[in-house]
Amino acid sequence: MSTMRNARIISVGTYVPETVMENSDFERFLDTTDEWIASRTGIRQRHIVSKELPTPASHLGREAALIALKRAGCSPAEIDGIICATFTPDYFFPSTACRIQTELGCTRAFAFDVGAACAGFTYALTIANSLVTAGQYSKVLVIGTEVISKTLDWTDRSTCILFGDGAGAVVVAGSETPGRGIVSSYLKSDGALGDILVLPAWGEKRTMQMKGNEVFKHAVRLMTDASEKVMAAAGLSIDRIDYFIPHQANSRIISAVAEQLHLPAEKVVCNLERFGNTSSASIPLALDEIWAAGGISDGTMALFTALGGGLTVGSVLVCF
Ligand code: UT7
C-alpha cells in the first residue's frame, strides 16, 4: 500500500531590523497620538529599516531563512526551491527569491517571487505544498519579507502608522507521516476590489493608498469565510484548532474574525503590538512566537488566514 506524501513545516526563522519606531514618534510630525494608534489598531511599535541606507527585502529574508535552515538542520545545498512572498522586492527582476538564493548558496534550487500582498505567505505556502506533495521536490524555503516603510506616504496618518518591516521563513519538507503537514488550503482573489488598497508601480504617486474602513470590513468578512472553507475542506470543526495565526493587520480585525469563528481568545495569536503590519512576514513572525515558547509539538493544529491587496485571501490549515 502506498503512503500519501505530505508537506510539513519543519522550522521557522524570523528577522526584523534593529530600529524601533514607537507610536509616540509619530506625534512629532503627524496629527496623531499613541493612544489613538494603540486603541484603534493594537499596535505600539514597529521595526523599520534605516531611511538613509535601507536594507533590501532580500537581506531581511536571507537572515530569516538562515535561522530557519539552522533550526531545520538543513544545509543550503539541500534546498530544492525558494518561494518568496513580497510586495517590496529589491528589483522588478531579478526576483528577491533569486537574490536570496545566491546569498544563501542554495545552488540546486529554483527561485521565484509571489505577489499576493499581505496574503502572500499563504499563497507561497500553498504553492510549496503542491510542489512537495507532488513528489518532485523535497525541501522548499517559503519566505515572506517586506520593507514596507519605503512605500509609505509619511504624511498620511491613516496608513503610515500601521506598517513595519521584517521577514519570516519556514522550511517545508516532504514527509510520509500520515495526517501531518499542510492539511488543506483555500485561496481566493477579488480583483474588482483592487482599488481599495494599492501601491502603484508607475506614475507620480508611488506610495501605498488605502481606504482603511473598506479594507477593514472586507478583511473581517473574507478572512472568516476563508477560515470556514479551509476547515470544511479538511472535514474538521474549528474546535480542533490549537492556534489561530492570522495576518497581523489590526487587533480589531483579528478579534472580529475570531469572534465570528467562535474561537476563544487564548487560541488567537496576536503580536502586532510589537511589529505592526509586516504583510507577508506577519504570519511567520507570529508562528515563531508560539514555536519559541514551546507551543508547537507533534499534532498541534494551526490555522493561518490572511487578507491582502488584490484583494487576495488565503487560509492554510497545518498539523505539525
Ligand atoms: O494588511 C491589510 C491592509 N490593511 C488593513 O487591514 C487595515 C484595515 N483598516 C484599518 O485598520 C482601519 O480602518 C484604520 C486603522 C486604518 C483606521 O481606523 P478606523 O477606525 O477605520 O478609522 P476611520 O478610517 O474610520 O477614521 C476615523 C477618524 C477619522 O477622522 P474623522 O474623519 O472622523 O474626523 C480619521 O481621519 O480617525 C482619523 N484618523 C486618525 N486620527 C488620529 C485616521 N488615522 C488617524 C491617526 N490618528 N493615525
Coordinates of C-alpha atoms and ligand atoms in Angstrom, one line a residue:
M1 CA 0.0 0.0 0.0
S2 CA 1.5 3.4 -1.0
T3 CA 1.6 6.2 1.6
M4 CA 0.4 9.7 0.9
R5 CA 3.2 12.2 0.8
N6 CA 2.6 15.3 3.0
A7 CA 4.4 18.6 3.2
R8 CA 5.4 19.6 6.8
I9 CA 6.6 22.9 8.2
I10 CA 9.8 21.7 10.0
S11 CA 11.2 25.0 11.1
V12 CA 10.6 28.8 11.2
G13 CA 13.0 31.7 11.4
T14 CA 12.4 35.5 11.6
Y15 CA 14.3 38.7 11.3
V16 CA 13.4 42.3 11.9
P17 CA 15.6 45.4 11.5
E18 CA 17.1 46.9 14.7
T19 CA 15.4 50.3 14.6
V20 CA 12.2 50.5 16.6
M21 CA 9.7 53.3 15.9
E22 CA 7.2 53.9 18.8
N23 CA 3.8 55.3 18.3
S24 CA 4.9 58.4 20.2
D25 CA 7.5 59.0 17.4
F26 CA 4.6 59.8 15.0
E27 CA 3.4 62.5 17.3
R28 CA 6.4 64.7 16.3
F29 CA 5.3 65.0 12.7
L30 CA 1.7 63.9 12.4
D31 CA -1.7 64.9 13.9
T32 CA -2.0 61.6 15.9
T33 CA -1.4 60.1 19.3
D34 CA 0.0 57.0 20.8
E35 CA -3.5 56.5 22.4
W36 CA -5.3 56.7 19.0
I37 CA -2.9 54.2 17.3
A38 CA -2.9 51.7 20.2
S39 CA -6.6 51.7 20.7
R40 CA -7.7 51.7 17.0
T41 CA -5.1 49.2 15.8
G42 CA -3.4 47.4 18.8
I43 CA 0.0 48.5 17.5
R44 CA 2.5 50.1 19.9
Q45 CA 5.7 49.9 18.0
R46 CA 7.2 48.6 14.7
H47 CA 10.7 47.9 13.4
I48 CA 11.9 49.8 10.3
V49 CA 14.9 49.8 8.1
S50 CA 17.2 52.8 8.1
K51 CA 15.8 55.7 6.0
E52 CA 19.3 56.7 4.7
L53 CA 20.6 53.2 3.9
P54 CA 17.5 51.0 3.7
T55 CA 18.2 47.3 4.0
P56 CA 16.7 45.5 1.0
A57 CA 14.0 42.9 1.4
S58 CA 16.4 40.2 0.2
H59 CA 18.7 40.8 3.2
L60 CA 15.9 40.6 5.7
G61 CA 14.6 37.4 4.0
R62 CA 18.1 35.9 3.9
E63 CA 18.6 36.4 7.7
A64 CA 15.2 34.8 8.5
A65 CA 16.0 31.9 6.1
L66 CA 19.4 31.3 7.7
I67 CA 17.7 30.8 11.1
A68 CA 15.0 28.6 9.6
L69 CA 17.7 26.4 7.8
K70 CA 19.8 26.2 11.0
R71 CA 16.8 25.1 13.1
A72 CA 15.8 22.5 10.5
G73 CA 19.4 21.2 10.5
C74 CA 19.3 21.6 6.7
S75 CA 22.2 22.9 4.6
P76 CA 21.5 25.4 1.7
A77 CA 22.6 22.8 -0.8
E78 CA 19.7 20.6 0.3
I79 CA 17.1 23.2 -0.6
D80 CA 15.2 22.4 -3.9
G81 CA 13.3 25.7 -4.1
I82 CA 12.7 29.1 -2.7
I83 CA 9.4 30.9 -2.9
C84 CA 9.4 34.4 -1.7
A85 CA 6.3 36.4 -1.0
T86 CA 6.9 40.2 -1.2
F87 CA 5.3 43.4 -2.5
T88 CA 8.6 45.3 -1.8
P89 CA 11.1 43.4 -4.0
D90 CA 14.7 44.7 -4.4
Y91 CA 14.0 44.8 -8.2
F92 CA 11.3 44.0 -10.7
F93 CA 13.8 41.4 -11.7
P94 CA 15.9 39.5 -10.7
S95 CA 13.4 38.2 -8.2
T96 CA 14.0 38.7 -4.5
A97 CA 14.0 34.9 -4.2
C98 CA 16.9 34.6 -6.7
R99 CA 18.8 37.2 -4.7
I100 CA 18.3 35.2 -1.6
Q101 CA 19.2 32.0 -3.4
T102 CA 22.6 33.3 -4.3
E103 CA 23.3 34.8 -0.9
L104 CA 22.4 31.6 0.8
G105 CA 24.2 29.4 -1.7
C106 CA 21.1 27.3 -2.4
T107 CA 22.7 26.3 -5.7
R108 CA 20.3 23.4 -6.6
A109 CA 17.2 25.5 -6.0
F110 CA 14.6 27.1 -8.3
A111 CA 13.6 30.5 -7.0
F112 CA 10.7 32.9 -7.7
D113 CA 8.6 35.6 -6.1
V114 CA 4.8 35.5 -5.4
G115 CA 2.8 38.7 -5.4
A116 CA -0.3 38.5 -3.2
A117 CA 0.5 41.4 -0.9
C118 CA -0.4 40.7 2.8
A119 CA -1.8 37.2 1.9
G120 CA 1.5 36.3 0.1
F121 CA 2.7 33.9 2.8
T122 CA -0.5 31.7 2.5
Y123 CA -0.2 31.7 -1.3
A124 CA 3.6 30.8 -1.3
L125 CA 2.9 28.1 1.3
T126 CA 0.1 26.6 -0.8
I127 CA 2.4 26.5 -3.9
A128 CA 5.2 24.9 -1.9
N129 CA 2.7 22.3 -0.5
S130 CA 1.6 21.4 -4.1
L131 CA 5.2 21.1 -5.3
V132 CA 6.3 19.0 -2.4
T133 CA 3.2 16.7 -2.2
A134 CA 3.5 16.1 -6.0
G135 CA 6.8 14.4 -5.2
Q136 CA 9.1 16.4 -7.5
Y137 CA 10.7 18.5 -4.7
S138 CA 11.5 17.6 -1.1
K139 CA 12.6 20.8 0.7
V140 CA 11.3 24.3 -0.1
L141 CA 12.0 27.5 1.7
V142 CA 9.0 29.7 1.9
I143 CA 9.8 33.3 2.8
G144 CA 7.8 36.5 3.4
T145 CA 9.9 39.6 3.5
E146 CA 9.0 43.3 3.4
V147 CA 10.5 46.7 3.6
I148 CA 7.1 48.5 3.7
S149 CA 8.5 51.7 5.2
K150 CA 9.9 52.6 1.8
T151 CA 6.5 52.5 0.2
L152 CA 4.6 54.7 2.7
D153 CA 3.3 58.3 2.5
W154 CA 4.6 59.6 5.8
T155 CA 2.1 62.4 5.7
D156 CA -0.9 60.0 5.6
R157 CA -1.7 59.3 9.2
S158 CA -4.3 56.6 8.3
T159 CA -1.7 54.3 6.6
C160 CA 1.9 55.1 7.7
I161 CA 1.2 54.3 11.4
L162 CA 0.1 50.7 10.6
F163 CA 3.2 49.1 9.0
G164 CA 6.5 47.6 9.9
D165 CA 9.4 45.9 8.2
G166 CA 10.5 42.3 8.7
A167 CA 10.9 38.8 7.4
G168 CA 9.9 35.3 8.3
A169 CA 10.8 32.0 6.7
V170 CA 9.8 28.3 7.0
V171 CA 11.3 25.1 5.7
V172 CA 8.6 22.9 4.1
A173 CA 9.7 19.3 3.8
G174 CA 8.2 16.1 2.3
S175 CA 7.0 13.6 4.9
E176 CA 5.3 10.2 4.9
T177 CA 3.8 10.6 8.4
P178 CA 0.1 10.2 8.0
G179 CA -2.1 13.1 8.9
R180 CA 0.7 15.6 9.4
G181 CA 1.7 18.6 7.4
I182 CA -0.5 21.0 5.4
V183 CA -3.9 19.5 5.7
S184 CA -5.9 21.9 3.4
S185 CA -5.7 25.3 1.9
Y186 CA -8.0 27.8 0.3
L187 CA -7.1 30.7 -1.9
K188 CA -9.4 33.3 -3.4
S189 CA -9.0 36.7 -5.0
D190 CA -11.3 39.6 -5.9
G191 CA -9.7 41.9 -8.4
A192 CA -12.9 44.0 -8.6
L193 CA -11.9 45.3 -5.1
G194 CA -8.4 46.1 -6.1
D195 CA -8.7 49.9 -5.8
I196 CA -9.3 50.0 -2.1
L197 CA -5.6 49.1 -1.4
V198 CA -3.0 49.9 -3.9
L199 CA 0.7 50.6 -4.4
P200 CA 1.2 51.9 -7.9
A201 CA 4.3 50.7 -9.8
W202 CA 4.3 53.8 -12.1
G203 CA 3.3 57.4 -12.1
E204 CA 3.6 60.4 -9.8
K205 CA 2.2 58.9 -6.6
R206 CA 4.1 55.7 -5.9
T207 CA 3.1 55.3 -2.2
M208 CA 0.6 53.0 -0.6
Q209 CA -3.0 54.2 -0.7
M210 CA -5.7 52.6 1.3
K211 CA -9.4 53.0 2.0
G212 CA -8.9 51.7 5.5
N213 CA -12.5 51.4 6.5
E214 CA -13.5 49.3 3.5
V215 CA -10.4 47.1 3.8
F216 CA -11.4 46.5 7.4
K217 CA -14.9 45.3 6.5
H218 CA -13.8 43.1 3.7
A219 CA -11.0 41.7 5.8
V220 CA -13.4 40.5 8.5
R221 CA -15.8 39.0 6.0
L222 CA -13.3 37.3 3.7
M223 CA -10.9 36.0 6.5
T224 CA -13.9 34.5 8.3
D225 CA -15.1 32.9 5.1
A226 CA -11.7 31.5 4.1
S227 CA -11.2 30.1 7.5
E228 CA -14.5 28.3 7.4
K229 CA -13.9 27.0 3.9
V230 CA -10.5 25.5 4.8
M231 CA -11.9 23.8 7.8
A232 CA -14.8 22.4 5.8
A233 CA -12.3 21.2 3.1
A234 CA -10.5 19.3 5.8
G235 CA -13.7 17.9 7.3
L236 CA -12.8 19.3 10.7
S237 CA -14.6 21.6 13.1
I238 CA -13.0 24.8 14.3
D239 CA -12.6 23.4 17.9
R240 CA -9.8 21.2 16.6
I241 CA -7.6 24.3 16.2
D242 CA -4.9 24.9 18.8
Y243 CA -3.8 28.2 17.4
F244 CA -5.4 30.7 15.0
I245 CA -2.5 32.6 13.5
P246 CA -4.0 35.4 11.3
H247 CA -2.3 38.1 9.3
Q248 CA -1.5 40.9 11.8
A249 CA -3.1 44.0 10.4
N250 CA -5.3 45.3 13.2
S251 CA -6.2 43.7 16.5
R252 CA -9.8 44.7 16.0
I253 CA -9.9 42.8 12.7
I254 CA -8.4 39.8 14.4
S255 CA -10.9 39.9 17.3
A256 CA -13.8 40.3 15.0
V257 CA -12.8 37.3 12.9
A258 CA -12.1 35.2 16.0
E259 CA -15.5 36.1 17.4
Q260 CA -17.3 35.1 14.2
L261 CA -15.4 31.8 14.2
H262 CA -16.2 31.3 17.9
L263 CA -12.5 30.9 18.7
P264 CA -11.6 31.6 22.3
A265 CA -9.0 34.4 22.8
E266 CA -6.4 32.1 24.2
K267 CA -6.2 30.3 20.8
V268 CA -5.6 33.5 18.9
V269 CA -2.1 34.6 18.3
C270 CA -1.6 38.4 18.1
N271 CA 1.8 40.0 18.3
L272 CA 1.3 43.1 16.1
E273 CA 1.7 45.2 19.3
R274 CA 5.5 45.0 18.7
F275 CA 5.7 44.6 14.9
G276 CA 2.8 46.4 13.3
N277 CA 1.5 45.0 10.0
T278 CA 4.5 43.4 8.3
S279 CA 2.4 42.0 5.4
S280 CA 3.7 38.7 4.1
A281 CA 6.1 38.4 7.1
S282 CA 3.4 38.6 9.8
I283 CA 2.2 35.0 9.9
P284 CA 5.7 33.5 10.3
L285 CA 6.6 36.2 12.8
A286 CA 3.5 35.2 14.9
L287 CA 4.2 31.5 14.4
D288 CA 7.8 31.9 15.6
E289 CA 6.5 33.4 18.8
I290 CA 4.5 30.2 19.6
W291 CA 7.3 27.9 18.4
A292 CA 9.9 29.7 20.6
A293 CA 7.6 29.4 23.6
G294 CA 7.4 25.6 23.1
G295 CA 3.8 25.7 21.9
I296 CA 4.3 23.6 18.8
S297 CA 4.6 19.8 19.2
D298 CA 3.6 16.8 17.1
G299 CA -0.1 17.1 16.2
T300 CA -0.5 20.8 17.1
M301 CA -3.1 22.3 14.7
A302 CA -2.7 25.8 13.4
L303 CA -4.8 27.9 11.1
F304 CA -3.2 30.7 9.1
T305 CA -5.5 33.2 7.4
A306 CA -4.6 36.4 5.6
L307 CA -6.1 39.1 3.5
G308 CA -4.1 41.5 1.3
G309 CA -4.3 44.0 -1.6
G310 CA -5.8 42.5 -4.7
L311 CA -7.9 41.7 -2.9
T312 CA -6.3 38.3 -2.0
V313 CA -7.3 36.0 0.7
G314 CA -5.7 32.8 1.8
S315 CA -6.2 30.2 4.5
V316 CA -3.9 27.2 5.3
L317 CA -4.6 24.5 7.9
V318 CA -1.5 22.9 9.3
C319 CA -0.9 19.9 11.5
F320 CA 2.6 20.0 12.9
Ligands
UT7_1 O1 -3.0 44.2 5.6 C1 -4.2 44.6 5.0 C2 -4.2 46.0 4.9 N1 -4.7 46.9 5.8 C3 -5.6 46.7 6.8 O2 -6.1 45.7 7.0 C4 -6.1 47.9 7.5 C5 -7.6 47.9 7.7 N2 -8.1 49.2 8.3 C6 -7.8 49.6 9.5 O3 -7.0 49.0 10.2 C7 -8.5 50.8 10.0 O4 -9.5 51.2 9.1 C8 -7.6 52.0 10.2 C9 -6.7 51.8 11.4 C10 -6.8 52.3 9.0 C11 -8.4 53.3 10.5 O5 -9.3 53.0 11.7 P1 -10.8 53.3 11.7 O6 -11.3 53.0 13.0 O7 -11.4 52.6 10.5 O8 -10.8 54.9 11.4 P2 -11.5 55.7 10.2 O9 -10.8 55.5 9.0 O10 -13.0 55.5 10.3 O11 -11.2 57.1 10.7 C12 -11.8 57.7 11.9 C13 -11.2 59.0 12.2 C14 -11.1 59.9 11.0 O12 -11.3 61.3 11.5 P3 -12.8 62.0 11.2 O13 -13.0 61.9 9.7 O14 -13.8 61.1 12.0 O15 -12.6 63.3 11.8 C15 -9.7 59.8 10.6 O16 -9.2 61.0 9.9 O17 -9.9 58.8 12.7 C16 -9.0 59.7 11.9 N3 -7.7 59.1 11.9 C17 -6.7 59.3 12.8 N4 -6.7 60.0 13.9 C18 -5.6 60.0 14.6 C19 -7.2 58.2 10.9 N5 -5.9 57.9 11.2 C20 -5.6 58.5 12.4 C21 -4.5 58.6 13.2 N6 -4.5 59.4 14.3 N7 -3.3 57.9 12.9

